CSV table of C-alpha atoms in Angstrom, one decimal:
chain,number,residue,atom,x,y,z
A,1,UNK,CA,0.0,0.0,0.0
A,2,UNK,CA,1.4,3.5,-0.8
A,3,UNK,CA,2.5,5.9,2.1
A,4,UNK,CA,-0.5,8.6,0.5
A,5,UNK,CA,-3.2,5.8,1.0
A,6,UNK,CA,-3.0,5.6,5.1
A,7,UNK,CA,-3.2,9.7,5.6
A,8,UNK,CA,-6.8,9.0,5.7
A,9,UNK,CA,-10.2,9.4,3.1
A,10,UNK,CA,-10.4,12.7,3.9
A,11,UNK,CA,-7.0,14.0,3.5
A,12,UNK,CA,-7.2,11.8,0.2
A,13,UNK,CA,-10.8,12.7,-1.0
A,14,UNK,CA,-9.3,16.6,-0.3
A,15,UNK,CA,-6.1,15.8,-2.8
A,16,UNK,CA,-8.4,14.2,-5.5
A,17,UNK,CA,-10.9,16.7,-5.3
A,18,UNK,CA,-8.6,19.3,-5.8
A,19,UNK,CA,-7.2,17.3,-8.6
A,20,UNK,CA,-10.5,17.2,-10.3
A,21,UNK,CA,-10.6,21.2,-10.3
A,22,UNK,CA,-7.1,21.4,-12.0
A,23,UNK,CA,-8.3,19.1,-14.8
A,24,UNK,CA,-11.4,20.7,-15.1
A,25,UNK,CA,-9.7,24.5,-15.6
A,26,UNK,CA,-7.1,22.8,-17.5
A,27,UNK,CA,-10.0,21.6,-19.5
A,28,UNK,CA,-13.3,23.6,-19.7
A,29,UNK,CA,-14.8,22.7,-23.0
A,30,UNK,CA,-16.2,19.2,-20.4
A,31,UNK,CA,-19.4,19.2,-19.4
A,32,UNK,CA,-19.9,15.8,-18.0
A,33,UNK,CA,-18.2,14.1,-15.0
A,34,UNK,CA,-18.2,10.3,-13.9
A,35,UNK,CA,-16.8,8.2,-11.4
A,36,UNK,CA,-15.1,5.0,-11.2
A,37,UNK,CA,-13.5,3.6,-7.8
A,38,UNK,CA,-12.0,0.7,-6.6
A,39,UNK,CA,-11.8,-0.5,-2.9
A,40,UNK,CA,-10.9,2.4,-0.5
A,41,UNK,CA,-11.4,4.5,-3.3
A,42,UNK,CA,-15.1,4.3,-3.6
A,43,UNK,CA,-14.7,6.0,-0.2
A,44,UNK,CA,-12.3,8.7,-1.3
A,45,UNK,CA,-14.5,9.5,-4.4
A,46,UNK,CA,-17.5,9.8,-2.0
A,47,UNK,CA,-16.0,12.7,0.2
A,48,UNK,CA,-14.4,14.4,-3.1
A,49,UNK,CA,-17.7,14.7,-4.5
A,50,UNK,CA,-19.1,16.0,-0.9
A,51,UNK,CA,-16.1,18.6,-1.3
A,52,UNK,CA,-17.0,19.5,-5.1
A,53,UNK,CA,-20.8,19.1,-5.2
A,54,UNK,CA,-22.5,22.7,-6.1
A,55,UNK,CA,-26.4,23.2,-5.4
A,56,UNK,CA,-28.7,23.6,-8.1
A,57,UNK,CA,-30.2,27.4,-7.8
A,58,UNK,CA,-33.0,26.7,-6.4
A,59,UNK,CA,-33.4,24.3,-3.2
A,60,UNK,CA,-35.8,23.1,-0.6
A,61,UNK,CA,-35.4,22.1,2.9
A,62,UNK,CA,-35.9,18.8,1.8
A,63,UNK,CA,-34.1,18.9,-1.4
A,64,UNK,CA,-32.5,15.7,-0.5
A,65,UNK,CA,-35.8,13.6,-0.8
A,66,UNK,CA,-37.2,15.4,-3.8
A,67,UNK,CA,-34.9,16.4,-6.2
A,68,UNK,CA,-35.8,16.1,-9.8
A,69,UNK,CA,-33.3,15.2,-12.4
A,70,UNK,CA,-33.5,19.2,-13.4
A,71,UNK,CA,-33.3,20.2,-9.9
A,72,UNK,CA,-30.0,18.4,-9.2
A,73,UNK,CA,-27.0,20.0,-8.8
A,74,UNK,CA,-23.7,19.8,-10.4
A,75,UNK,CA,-20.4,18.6,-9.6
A,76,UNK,CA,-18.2,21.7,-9.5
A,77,UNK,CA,-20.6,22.9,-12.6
A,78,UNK,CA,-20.3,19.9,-14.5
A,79,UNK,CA,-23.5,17.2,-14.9
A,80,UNK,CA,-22.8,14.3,-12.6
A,81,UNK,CA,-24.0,11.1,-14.8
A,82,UNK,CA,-22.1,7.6,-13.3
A,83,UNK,CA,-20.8,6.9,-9.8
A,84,UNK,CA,-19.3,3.1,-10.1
A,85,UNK,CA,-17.3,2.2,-6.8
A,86,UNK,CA,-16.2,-1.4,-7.3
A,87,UNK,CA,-15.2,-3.6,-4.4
A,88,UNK,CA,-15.6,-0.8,-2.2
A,89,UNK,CA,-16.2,-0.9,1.4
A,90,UNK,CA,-19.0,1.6,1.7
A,91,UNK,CA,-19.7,0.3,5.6
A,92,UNK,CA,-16.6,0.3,6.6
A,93,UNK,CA,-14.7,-2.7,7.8
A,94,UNK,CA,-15.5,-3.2,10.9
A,95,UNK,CA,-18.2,-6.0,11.8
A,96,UNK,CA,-18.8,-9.5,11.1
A,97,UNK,CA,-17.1,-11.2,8.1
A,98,UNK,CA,-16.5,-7.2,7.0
A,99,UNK,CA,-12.8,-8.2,5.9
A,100,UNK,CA,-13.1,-11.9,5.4
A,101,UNK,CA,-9.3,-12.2,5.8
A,102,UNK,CA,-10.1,-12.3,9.8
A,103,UNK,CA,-12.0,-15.4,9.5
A,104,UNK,CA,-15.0,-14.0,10.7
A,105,UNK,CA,-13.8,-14.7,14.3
A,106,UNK,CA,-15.1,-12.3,16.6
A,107,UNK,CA,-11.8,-11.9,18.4
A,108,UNK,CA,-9.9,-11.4,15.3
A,109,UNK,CA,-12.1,-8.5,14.1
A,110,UNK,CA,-12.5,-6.7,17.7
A,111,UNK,CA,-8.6,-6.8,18.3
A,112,UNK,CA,-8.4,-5.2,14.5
A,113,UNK,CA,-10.4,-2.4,15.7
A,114,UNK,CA,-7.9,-2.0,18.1
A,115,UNK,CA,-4.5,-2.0,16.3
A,116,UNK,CA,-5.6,-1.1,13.0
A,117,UNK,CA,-4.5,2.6,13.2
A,118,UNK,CA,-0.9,0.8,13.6
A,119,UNK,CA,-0.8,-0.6,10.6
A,120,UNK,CA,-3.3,1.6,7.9
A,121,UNK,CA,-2.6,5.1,10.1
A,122,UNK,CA,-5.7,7.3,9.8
A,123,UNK,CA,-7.5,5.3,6.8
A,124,UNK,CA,-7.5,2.2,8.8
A,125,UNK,CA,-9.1,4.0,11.8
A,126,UNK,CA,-11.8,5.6,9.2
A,127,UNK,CA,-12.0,2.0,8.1
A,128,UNK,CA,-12.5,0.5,11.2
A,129,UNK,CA,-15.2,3.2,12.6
A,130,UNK,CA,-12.5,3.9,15.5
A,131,UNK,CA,-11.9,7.8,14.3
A,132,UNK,CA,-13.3,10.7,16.6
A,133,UNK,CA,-12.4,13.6,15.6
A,134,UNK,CA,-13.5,16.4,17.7
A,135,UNK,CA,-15.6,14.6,19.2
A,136,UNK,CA,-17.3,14.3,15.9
A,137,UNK,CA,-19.0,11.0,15.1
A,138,UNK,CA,-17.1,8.2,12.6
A,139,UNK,CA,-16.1,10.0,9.3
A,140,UNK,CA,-18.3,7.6,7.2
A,141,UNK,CA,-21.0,8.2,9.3
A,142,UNK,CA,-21.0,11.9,8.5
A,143,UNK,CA,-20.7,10.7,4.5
A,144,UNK,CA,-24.1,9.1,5.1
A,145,UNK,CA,-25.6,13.0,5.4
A,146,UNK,CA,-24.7,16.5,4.2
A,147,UNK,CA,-22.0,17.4,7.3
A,148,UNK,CA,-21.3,21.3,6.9
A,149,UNK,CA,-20.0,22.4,3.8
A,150,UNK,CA,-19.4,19.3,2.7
A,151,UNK,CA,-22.8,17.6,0.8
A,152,UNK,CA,-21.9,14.4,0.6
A,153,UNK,CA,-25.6,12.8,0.3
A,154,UNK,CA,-26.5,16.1,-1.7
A,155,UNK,CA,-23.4,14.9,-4.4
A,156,UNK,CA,-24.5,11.4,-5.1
A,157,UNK,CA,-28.0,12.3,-5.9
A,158,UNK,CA,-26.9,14.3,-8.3
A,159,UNK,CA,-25.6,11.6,-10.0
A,160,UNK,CA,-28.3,10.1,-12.2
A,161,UNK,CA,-27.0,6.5,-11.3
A,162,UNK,CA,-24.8,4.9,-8.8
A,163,UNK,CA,-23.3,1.6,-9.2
A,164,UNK,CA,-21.4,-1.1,-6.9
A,165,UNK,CA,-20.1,-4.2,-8.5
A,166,UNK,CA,-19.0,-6.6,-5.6
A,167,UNK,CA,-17.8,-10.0,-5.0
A,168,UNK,CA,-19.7,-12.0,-3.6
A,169,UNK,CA,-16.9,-14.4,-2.9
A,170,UNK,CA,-13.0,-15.0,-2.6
A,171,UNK,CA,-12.9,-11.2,-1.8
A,172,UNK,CA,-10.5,-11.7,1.2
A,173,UNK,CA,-10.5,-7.4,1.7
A,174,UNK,CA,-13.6,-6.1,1.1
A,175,UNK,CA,-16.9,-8.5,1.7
A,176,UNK,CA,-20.0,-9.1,-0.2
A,177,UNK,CA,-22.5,-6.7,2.3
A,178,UNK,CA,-20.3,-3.6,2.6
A,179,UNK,CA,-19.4,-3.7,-1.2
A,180,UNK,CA,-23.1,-4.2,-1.7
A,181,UNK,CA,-24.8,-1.8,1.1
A,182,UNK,CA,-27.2,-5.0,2.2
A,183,UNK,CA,-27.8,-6.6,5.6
A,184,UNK,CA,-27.0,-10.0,5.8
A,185,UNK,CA,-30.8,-10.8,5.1
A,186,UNK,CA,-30.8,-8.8,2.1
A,187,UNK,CA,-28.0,-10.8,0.2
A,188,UNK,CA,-29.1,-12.8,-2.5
A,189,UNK,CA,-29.0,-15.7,-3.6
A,190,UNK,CA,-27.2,-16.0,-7.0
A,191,UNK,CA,-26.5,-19.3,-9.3
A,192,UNK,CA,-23.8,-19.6,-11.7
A,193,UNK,CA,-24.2,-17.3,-15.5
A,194,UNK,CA,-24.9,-18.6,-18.1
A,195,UNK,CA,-24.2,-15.3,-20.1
A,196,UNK,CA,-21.7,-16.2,-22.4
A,197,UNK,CA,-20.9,-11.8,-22.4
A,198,UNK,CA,-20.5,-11.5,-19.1
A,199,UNK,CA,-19.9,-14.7,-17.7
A,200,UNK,CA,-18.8,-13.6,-14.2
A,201,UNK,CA,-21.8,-11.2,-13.5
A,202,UNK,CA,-23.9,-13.7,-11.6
A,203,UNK,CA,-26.8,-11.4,-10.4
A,204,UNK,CA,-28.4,-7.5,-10.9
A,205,UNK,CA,-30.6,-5.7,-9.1
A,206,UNK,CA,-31.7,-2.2,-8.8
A,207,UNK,CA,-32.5,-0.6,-5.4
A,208,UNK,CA,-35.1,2.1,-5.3
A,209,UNK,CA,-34.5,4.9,-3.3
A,210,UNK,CA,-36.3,4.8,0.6
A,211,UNK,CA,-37.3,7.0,2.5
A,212,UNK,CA,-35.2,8.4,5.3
A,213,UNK,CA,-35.8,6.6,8.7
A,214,UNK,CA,-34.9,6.5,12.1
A,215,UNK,CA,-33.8,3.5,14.4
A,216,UNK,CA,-36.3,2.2,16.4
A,217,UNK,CA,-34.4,2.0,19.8
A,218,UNK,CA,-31.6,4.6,18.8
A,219,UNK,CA,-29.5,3.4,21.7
A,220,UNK,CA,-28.9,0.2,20.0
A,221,UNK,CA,-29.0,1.1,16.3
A,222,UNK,CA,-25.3,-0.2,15.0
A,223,UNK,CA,-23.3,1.9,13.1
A,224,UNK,CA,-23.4,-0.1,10.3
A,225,UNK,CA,-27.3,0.4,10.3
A,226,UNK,CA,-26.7,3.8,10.3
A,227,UNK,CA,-24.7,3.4,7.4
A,228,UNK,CA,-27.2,1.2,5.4
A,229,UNK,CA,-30.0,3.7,6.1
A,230,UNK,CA,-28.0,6.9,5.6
A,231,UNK,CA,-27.2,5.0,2.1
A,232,UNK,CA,-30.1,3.4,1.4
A,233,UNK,CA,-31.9,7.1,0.4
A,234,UNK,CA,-30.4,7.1,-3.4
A,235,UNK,CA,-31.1,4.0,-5.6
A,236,UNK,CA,-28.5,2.0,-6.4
A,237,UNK,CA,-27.6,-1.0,-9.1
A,238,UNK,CA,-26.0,-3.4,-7.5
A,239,UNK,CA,-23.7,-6.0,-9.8
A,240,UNK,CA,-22.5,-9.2,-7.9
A,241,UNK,CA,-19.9,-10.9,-9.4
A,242,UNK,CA,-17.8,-14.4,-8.9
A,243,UNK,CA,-14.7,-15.6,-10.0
A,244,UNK,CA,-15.7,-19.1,-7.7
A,245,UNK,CA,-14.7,-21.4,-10.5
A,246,UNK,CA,-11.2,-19.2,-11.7
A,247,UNK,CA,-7.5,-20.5,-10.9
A,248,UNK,CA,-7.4,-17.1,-9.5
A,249,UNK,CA,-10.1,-17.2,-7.8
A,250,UNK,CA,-8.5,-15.8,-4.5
A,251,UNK,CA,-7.0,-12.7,-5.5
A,252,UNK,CA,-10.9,-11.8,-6.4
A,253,UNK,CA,-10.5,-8.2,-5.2
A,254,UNK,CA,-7.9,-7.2,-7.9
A,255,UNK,CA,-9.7,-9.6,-11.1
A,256,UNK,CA,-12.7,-7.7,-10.8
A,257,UNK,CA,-11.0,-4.8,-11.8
A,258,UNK,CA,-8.4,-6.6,-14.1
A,259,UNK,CA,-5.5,-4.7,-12.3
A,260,UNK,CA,-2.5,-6.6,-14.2
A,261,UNK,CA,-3.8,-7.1,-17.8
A,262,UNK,CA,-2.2,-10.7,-17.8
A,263,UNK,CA,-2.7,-12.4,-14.2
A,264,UNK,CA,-6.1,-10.5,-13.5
A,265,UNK,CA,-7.6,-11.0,-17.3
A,266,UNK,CA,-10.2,-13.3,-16.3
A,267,UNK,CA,-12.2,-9.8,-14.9
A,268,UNK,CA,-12.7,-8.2,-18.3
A,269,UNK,CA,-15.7,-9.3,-18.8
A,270,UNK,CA,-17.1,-7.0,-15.7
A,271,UNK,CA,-15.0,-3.9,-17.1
A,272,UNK,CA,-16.7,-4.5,-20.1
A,273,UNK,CA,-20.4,-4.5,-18.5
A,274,UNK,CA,-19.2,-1.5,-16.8
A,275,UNK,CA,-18.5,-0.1,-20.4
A,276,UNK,CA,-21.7,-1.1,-22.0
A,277,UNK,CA,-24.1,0.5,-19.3
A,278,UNK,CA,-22.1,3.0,-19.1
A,279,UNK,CA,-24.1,6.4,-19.7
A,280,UNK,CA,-22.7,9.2,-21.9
């Protein structure tokens, strides 16, 4: 992992958001932005677009619920059309079978929590759920809301669709329900494809947009259900994916997203879904 990945999403989500405005002065004949993420970098996208998002002109208190695809706003003044996170571990990594390299022991993952920081520095505490700025709650909670000047809910709305491709398998960094923002109960079940195209995609779903909701007994509501509902106000597609019967079969979080061209080749056919849904 490179040095710049553990100063933590925001500090990254800052850099690449300020990156963004360069290109777009360098280049201001564009109209159009989209996304594409992988692993902590869904994350990192998420918060840049919090930091770049710009209200339409006109708002209501509860713009967030009923914003029209002409009301939206823009992403520093450009129309926001795809965000695709893949792999990405939108509730963190903390919780049960979260990072499925601990085994799903419950000892495993609680001393993680503890030592993470150590190891990932301020990512792996914003990871982890562990942060507190300030006394401010968990960084991804506040990514689940608009949190001062920063619109993070406000930013992917304006997109006019969000995307997660996940693993559901052999993903030994990122697991199936935080790449996927489901409960446990909400995962489905999925057989092998028989789509010769895109032989690896092995189920699709879209998830309507609900309405915003409180826990019932706040005092016990999990972060991670916090998350999920914070979330769970845009739609989303949600692409699951399996690479169960490939010979690389356990390095599943870097196929899915072909990251050598020859060891990782067996993913192209989800690059190339991701290409032909892609919106212009």
């Amino acid at each position: 992992m490179h040095k710049l990945t553990l100063d933590g999403i925001d500090v990254m989500g800052e850099r690449l958001a300020q990156e963004v405005i360069e290109e777009i002065n360098r280049r201001p004949y564009i109209k159009k932005i989209s996304f594409v993420a992988h692993s902590v970098g869904g994350l990192v996208a998420r918060y840049a677009i919090g930091r770049l998002y710009r209200p339409p002109k006109q708002t209501s208190e509860n713009a967030l619920q009923s914003l029209s695809d002409d009301s939206r706003g823009t992403i520093h003044g450009l129309e926001a059309v795809n965000f695709i996170t893949v792999a990405s571990p939108h509730l963190g990594s903390r919780g049960n079978k979260q990072v499925p390299f601990l085994f799903g022991v419950t000892a495993i993952e609680n001393f993680a929590c503890c030592i993470i920081h150590l190891i990932f520095g301020r990512t792996g505490k914003h990871l982890f759920l562990t942060d507190n700025d300030d006394g401010k709650p968990p960084l991804l909670q506040r990514m689940v809301d608009n949190w001062g000047d920063l619109q993070f809910m406000s930013a992917l709305q304006a997109f006019r669709r969000r995307v997660t491709y996940s693993n559901v398998r052999h993903d030994h960094i990122v697991g199936w329900r935080t790449s996927s923002i489901r409960q446990d109960s909400e995962l489905p079940k999925w057989v092998d494809s028989t789509n010769k195209i895109y032989p690896h995609i092995v189920y699709e779903e879209l998830s309507k947009a609900e309405a915003p909701s409180q826990c019932v007994d706040a005092d016990n509501c999990t972060l991670e259900e916090r998350l999920l509902r914070g979330l769970k106000r845009v739609s989303w597609e949600k692409v699951d994916v399996s690479f169960h019967n490939s010979k690389v079969r356990s390095a599943a979080h870097s196929v899915i997203q072909v990251k050598d061209p020859a060891m990782h080749c067996e993913g192209a056919d989800v690059i190339q879904h991701m290409i032909d849904h892609f919106t212009l």
